[in-house]
Short mmCIF file of C-alpha atoms and ligand atoms in Angstrom, two decimals:
data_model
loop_
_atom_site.label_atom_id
_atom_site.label_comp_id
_atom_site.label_asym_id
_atom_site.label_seq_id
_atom_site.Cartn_x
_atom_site.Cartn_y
_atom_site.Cartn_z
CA UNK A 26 -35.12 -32.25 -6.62
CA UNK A 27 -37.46 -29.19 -6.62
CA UNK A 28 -38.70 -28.84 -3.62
CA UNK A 29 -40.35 -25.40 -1.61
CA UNK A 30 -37.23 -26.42 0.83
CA UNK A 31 -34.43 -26.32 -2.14
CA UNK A 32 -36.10 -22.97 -3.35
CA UNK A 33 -35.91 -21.45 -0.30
CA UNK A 34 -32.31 -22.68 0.49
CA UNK A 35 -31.21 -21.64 -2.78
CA UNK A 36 -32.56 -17.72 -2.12
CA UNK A 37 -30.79 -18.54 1.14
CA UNK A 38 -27.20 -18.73 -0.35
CA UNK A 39 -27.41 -15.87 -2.81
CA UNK A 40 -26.96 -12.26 -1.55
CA UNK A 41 -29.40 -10.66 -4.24
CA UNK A 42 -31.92 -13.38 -4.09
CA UNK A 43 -31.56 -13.15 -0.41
CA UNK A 44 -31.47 -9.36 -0.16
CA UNK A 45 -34.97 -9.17 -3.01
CA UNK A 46 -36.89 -11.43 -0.34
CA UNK A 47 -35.86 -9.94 2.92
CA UNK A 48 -36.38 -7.24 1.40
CA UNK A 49 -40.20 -7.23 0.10
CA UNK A 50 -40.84 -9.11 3.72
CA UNK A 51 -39.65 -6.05 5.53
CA UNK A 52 -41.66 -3.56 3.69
CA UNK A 53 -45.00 -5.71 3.26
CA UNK A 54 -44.49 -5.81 7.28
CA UNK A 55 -43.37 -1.58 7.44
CA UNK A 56 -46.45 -1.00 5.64
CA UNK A 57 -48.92 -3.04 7.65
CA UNK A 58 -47.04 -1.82 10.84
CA UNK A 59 -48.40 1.86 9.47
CA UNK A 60 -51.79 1.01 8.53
CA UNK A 61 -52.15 -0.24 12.42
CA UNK A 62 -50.61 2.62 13.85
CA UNK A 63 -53.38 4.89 11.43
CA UNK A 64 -56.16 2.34 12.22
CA UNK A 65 -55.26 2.50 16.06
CA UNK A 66 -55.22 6.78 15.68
CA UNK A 67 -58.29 6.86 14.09
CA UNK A 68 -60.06 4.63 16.04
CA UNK A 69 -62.78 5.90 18.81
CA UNK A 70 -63.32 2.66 20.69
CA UNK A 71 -61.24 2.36 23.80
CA UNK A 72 -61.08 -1.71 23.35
CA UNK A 73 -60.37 -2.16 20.61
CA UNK A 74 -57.63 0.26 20.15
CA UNK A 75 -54.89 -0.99 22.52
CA UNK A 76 -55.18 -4.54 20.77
CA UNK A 77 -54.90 -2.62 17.32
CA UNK A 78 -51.43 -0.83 18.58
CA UNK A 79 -50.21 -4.23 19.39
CA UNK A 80 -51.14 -5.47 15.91
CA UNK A 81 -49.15 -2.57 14.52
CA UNK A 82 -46.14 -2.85 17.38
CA UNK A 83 -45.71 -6.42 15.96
CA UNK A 84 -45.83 -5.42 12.33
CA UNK A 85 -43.35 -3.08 12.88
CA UNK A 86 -41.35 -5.93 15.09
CA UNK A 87 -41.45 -8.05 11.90
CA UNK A 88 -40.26 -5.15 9.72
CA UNK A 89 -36.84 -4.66 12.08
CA UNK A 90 -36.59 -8.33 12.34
CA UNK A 91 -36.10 -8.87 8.52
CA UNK A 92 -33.90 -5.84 7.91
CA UNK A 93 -31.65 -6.97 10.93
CA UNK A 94 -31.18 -10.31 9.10
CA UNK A 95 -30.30 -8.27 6.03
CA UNK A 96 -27.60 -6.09 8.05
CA UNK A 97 -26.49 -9.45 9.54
CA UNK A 98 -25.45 -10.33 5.66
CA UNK A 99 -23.78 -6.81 5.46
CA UNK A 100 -26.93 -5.94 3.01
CA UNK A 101 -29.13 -3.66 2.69
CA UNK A 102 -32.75 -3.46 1.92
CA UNK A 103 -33.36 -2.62 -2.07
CA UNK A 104 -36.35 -1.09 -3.26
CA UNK A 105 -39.64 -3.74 -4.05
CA UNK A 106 -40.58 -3.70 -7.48
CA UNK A 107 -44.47 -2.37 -8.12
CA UNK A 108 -45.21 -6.17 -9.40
CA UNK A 109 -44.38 -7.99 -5.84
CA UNK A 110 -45.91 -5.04 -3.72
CA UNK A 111 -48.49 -7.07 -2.36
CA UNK A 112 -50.15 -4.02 0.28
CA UNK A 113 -49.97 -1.69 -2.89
CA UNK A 114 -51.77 -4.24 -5.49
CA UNK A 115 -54.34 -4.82 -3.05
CA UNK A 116 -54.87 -1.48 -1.74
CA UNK A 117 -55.11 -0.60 -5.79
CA UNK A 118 -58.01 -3.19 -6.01
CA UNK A 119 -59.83 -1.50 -3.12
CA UNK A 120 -59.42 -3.69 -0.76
CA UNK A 121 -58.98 -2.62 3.12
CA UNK A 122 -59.28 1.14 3.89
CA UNK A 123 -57.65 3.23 1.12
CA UNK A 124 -54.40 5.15 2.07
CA UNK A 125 -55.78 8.49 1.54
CA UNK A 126 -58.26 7.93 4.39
CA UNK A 127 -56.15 6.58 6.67
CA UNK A 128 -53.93 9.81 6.01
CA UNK A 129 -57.12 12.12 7.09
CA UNK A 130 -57.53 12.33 10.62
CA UNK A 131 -61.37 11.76 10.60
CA UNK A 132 -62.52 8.96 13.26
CA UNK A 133 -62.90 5.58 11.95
CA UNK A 134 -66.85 4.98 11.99
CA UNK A 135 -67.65 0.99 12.62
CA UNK A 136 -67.84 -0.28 9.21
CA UNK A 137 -64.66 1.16 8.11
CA UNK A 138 -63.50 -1.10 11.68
CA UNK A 139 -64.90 -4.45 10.10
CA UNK A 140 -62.95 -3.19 6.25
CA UNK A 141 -59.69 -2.76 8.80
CA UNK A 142 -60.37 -6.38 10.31
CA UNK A 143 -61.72 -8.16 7.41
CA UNK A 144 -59.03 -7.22 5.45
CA UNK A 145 -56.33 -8.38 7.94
CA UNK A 146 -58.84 -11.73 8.52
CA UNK A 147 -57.84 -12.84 4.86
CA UNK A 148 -54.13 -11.18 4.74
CA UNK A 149 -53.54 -12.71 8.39
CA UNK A 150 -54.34 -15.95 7.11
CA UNK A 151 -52.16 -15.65 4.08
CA UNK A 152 -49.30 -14.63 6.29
CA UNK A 153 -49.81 -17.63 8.94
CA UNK A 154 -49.74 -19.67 6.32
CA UNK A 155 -46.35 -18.50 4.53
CA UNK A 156 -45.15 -18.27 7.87
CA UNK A 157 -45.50 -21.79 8.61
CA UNK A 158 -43.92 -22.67 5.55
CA UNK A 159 -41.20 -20.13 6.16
CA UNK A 160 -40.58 -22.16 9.69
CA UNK A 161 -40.49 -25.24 7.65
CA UNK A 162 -38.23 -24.52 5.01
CA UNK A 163 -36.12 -23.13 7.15
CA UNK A 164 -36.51 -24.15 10.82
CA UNK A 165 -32.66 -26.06 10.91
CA UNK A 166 -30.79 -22.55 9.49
CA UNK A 167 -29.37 -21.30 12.40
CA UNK A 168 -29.37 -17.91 11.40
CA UNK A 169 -33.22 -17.84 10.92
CA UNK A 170 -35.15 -20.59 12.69
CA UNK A 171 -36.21 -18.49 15.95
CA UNK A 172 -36.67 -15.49 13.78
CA UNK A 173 -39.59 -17.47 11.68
CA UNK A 174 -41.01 -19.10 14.65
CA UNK A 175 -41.52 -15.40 16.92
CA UNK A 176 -42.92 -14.09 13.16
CA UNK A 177 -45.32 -17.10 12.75
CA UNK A 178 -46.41 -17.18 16.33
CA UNK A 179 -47.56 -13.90 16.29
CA UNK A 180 -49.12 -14.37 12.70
CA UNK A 181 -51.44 -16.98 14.45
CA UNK A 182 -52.24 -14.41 16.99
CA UNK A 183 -53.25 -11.80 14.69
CA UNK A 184 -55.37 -13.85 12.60
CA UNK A 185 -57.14 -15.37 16.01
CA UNK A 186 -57.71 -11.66 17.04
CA UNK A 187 -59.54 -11.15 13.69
CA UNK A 188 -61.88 -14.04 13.87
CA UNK A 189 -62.58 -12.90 17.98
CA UNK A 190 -62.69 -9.27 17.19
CA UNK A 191 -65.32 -10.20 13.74
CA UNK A 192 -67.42 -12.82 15.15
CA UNK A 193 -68.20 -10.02 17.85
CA UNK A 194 -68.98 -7.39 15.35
CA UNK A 195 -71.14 -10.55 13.94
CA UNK A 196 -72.95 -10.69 16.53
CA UNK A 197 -73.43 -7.12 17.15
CA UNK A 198 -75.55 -7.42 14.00
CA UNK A 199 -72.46 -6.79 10.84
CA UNK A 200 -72.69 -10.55 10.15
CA UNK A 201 -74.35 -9.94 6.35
CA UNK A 202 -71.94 -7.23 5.34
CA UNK A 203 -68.45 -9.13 6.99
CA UNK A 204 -69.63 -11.36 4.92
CA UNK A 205 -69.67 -9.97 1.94
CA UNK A 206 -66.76 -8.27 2.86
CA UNK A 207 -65.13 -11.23 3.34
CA UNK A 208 -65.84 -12.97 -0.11
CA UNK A 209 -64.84 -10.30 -2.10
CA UNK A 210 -61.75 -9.45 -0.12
CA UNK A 211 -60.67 -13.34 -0.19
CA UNK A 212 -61.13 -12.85 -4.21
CA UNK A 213 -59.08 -10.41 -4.68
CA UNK A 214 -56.35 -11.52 -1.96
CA UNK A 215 -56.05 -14.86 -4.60
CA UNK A 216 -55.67 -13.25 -7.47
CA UNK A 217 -53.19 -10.61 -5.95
CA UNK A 218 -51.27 -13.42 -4.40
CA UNK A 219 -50.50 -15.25 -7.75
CA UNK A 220 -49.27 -12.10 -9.65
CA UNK A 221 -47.06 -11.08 -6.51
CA UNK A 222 -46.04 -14.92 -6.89
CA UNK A 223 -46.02 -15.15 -10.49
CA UNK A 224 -43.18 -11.27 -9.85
CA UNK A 225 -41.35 -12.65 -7.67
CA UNK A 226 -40.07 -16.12 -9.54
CA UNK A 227 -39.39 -14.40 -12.52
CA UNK A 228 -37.47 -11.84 -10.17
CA UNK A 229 -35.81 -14.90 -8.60
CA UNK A 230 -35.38 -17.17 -11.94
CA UNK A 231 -33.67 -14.13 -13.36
CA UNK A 232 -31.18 -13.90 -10.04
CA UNK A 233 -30.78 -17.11 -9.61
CA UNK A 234 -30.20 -17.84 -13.28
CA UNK A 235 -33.05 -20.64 -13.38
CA UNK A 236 -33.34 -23.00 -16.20
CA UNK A 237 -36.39 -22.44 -18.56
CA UNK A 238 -37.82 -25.77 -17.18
CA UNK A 239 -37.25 -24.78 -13.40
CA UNK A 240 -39.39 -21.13 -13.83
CA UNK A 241 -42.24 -23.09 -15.61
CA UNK A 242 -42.74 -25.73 -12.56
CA UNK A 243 -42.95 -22.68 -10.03
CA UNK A 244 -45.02 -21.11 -11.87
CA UNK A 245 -47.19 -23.96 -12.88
CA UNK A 246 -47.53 -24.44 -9.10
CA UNK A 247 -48.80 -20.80 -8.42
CA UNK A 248 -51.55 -21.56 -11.37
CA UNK A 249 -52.60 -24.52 -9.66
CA UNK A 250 -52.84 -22.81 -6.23
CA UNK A 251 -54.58 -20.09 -7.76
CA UNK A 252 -57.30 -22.38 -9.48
CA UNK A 253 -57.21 -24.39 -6.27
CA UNK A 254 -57.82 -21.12 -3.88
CA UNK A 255 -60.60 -19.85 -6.44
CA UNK A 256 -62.71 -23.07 -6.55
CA UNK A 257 -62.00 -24.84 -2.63
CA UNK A 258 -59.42 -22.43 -0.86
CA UNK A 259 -60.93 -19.36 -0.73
CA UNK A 260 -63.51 -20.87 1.81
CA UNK A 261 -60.62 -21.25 4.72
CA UNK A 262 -60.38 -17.36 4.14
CA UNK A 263 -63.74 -16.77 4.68
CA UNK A 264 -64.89 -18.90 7.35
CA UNK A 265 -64.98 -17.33 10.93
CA UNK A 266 -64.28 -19.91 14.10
CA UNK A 267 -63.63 -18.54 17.59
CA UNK A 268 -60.03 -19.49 18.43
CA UNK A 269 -58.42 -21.26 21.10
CA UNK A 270 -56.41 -18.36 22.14
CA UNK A 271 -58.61 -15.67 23.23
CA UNK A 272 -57.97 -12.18 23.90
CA UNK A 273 -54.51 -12.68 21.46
CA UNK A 274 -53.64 -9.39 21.45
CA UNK A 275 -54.58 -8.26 25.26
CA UNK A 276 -51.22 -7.37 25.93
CA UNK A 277 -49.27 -4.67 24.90
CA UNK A 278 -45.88 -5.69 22.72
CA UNK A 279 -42.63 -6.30 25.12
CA UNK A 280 -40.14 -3.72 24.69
CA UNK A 281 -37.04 -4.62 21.89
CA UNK A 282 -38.58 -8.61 21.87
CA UNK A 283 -36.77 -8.80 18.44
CA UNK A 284 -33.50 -8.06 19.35
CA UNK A 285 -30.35 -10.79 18.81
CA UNK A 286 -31.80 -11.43 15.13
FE1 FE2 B 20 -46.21 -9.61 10.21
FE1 FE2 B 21 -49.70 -10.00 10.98
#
């Protein structure tokens, strides 16, 4: 049967499927590890800037994690085609601060702060959500059940610091432009998720030598979660709650907390 499980058990047991999605996880991570590190450099207030390192530490934590799994296989990471390089599409689109200005070394002023955290509002909630499916799919593979459960925990505290850290700047009188910030970010998060999708099966059909009939039901599925996400979804990416967990990111990272991957 076709299941999300089977899929990812089947990318599981082949080295170049394997390699392709550990792969574009590590550098989607690398690159939002650098953004933070930029954001955190740039940034003038003294609060919010220790809880932006941490985002970035963990990033970067996420990165190693995936390429040790990779050395673990005796692979190594291969480049990510432009189609599936999710940061890139979306950074084409406008959306989050541009890479040029986070190369400059001119202070972040407080609306480019609420770009930073609306963009990693919707992305964070993107990547919680893969994450939990990641811990699902693959939460009895002894090779990388506690890897996907330290990943999505810390997903769920990133996106929890984004609601926090918005619903303040909300308050502090941003609320009309977050959210407009936030619908048009969420649009073009949707539309960039299906074509990274809509890459990375035919990537995956071709690897994994997919029958016709197997490539058209996964990619059926990313059209209806794409229609879905444009008409009901998009509102879960939009909506700001204060979380449970306050304060998510108060800590600074522990030292080598990914090692034994
Ligand atoms: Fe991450
Ligand atoms: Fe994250």
């Amino acid at each position: 049967m076709l299941s999300t499980r089977s899929l990812f058990d089947q990318i599981y047991r082949n080295d170049e499927a394997y390699q392709l999605f550990c792969s574009i996880a590590a550098g989607g991570e690398d690159q939002g590890g650098w953004e933070n590190e930029r954001i955190e450099a740039l940034t003038t207030d003294p609060v919010l800037a220790p809880k932006i390192a941490r985002h970035g530490a963990d990033e970067r934590k996420h990165g190693r994690i995936f390429t040790q799994l990779l050395h673990k296989r005796g692979l190594e990471k291969v480049a990510v085609p432009a189609a599936a390089d999710y940061c890139m599409l979306l950074e084409r689109q406008g959306i989050g601060l541009a890479h040029e200005r986070l190369r400059s070394e001119v202070p972040l002023t407080e609306r480019e702060i609420v770009i930073y955290l609306v963009h990693s509002r919707v992305t964070e909630q993107r990547a919680s959500e893969q994450m939990r499916q990641l811990v699902k799919a693959y939460g009895d593979n002894p090779d990388l059940a506690r890897a996907m459960r330290m990943i999505s925990a810390d997903e769920d505290n990133h996106l929890a610091y984004c609601h926090e850290e918005l619903l303040r700047l909300a308050a502090a009188g941003h609320g009309p432009y977050i959210r407009h910030a936030l619908a048009h970010t969420a649009k073009g998060e949707i539309r960039t998720h299906r074509d990274v999708g809509l890459a990375v099966s035919a990537a995956m059909a071709r690897i994994l030598r997919w029958p016709r009939w197997q490539l058209a039901v996964v990619m059926a599925g990313l059209w209806a979660l794409y229609l879905y996400d444009s008409v009901i979804g998009w509102r879960r990416m939009v909506r700001l709650r204060m979380p449970e967990r306050r304060n998510a990111l108060g800590a600074p990272a522990p030292p080598h907390a990914e090692h034994g991957f």
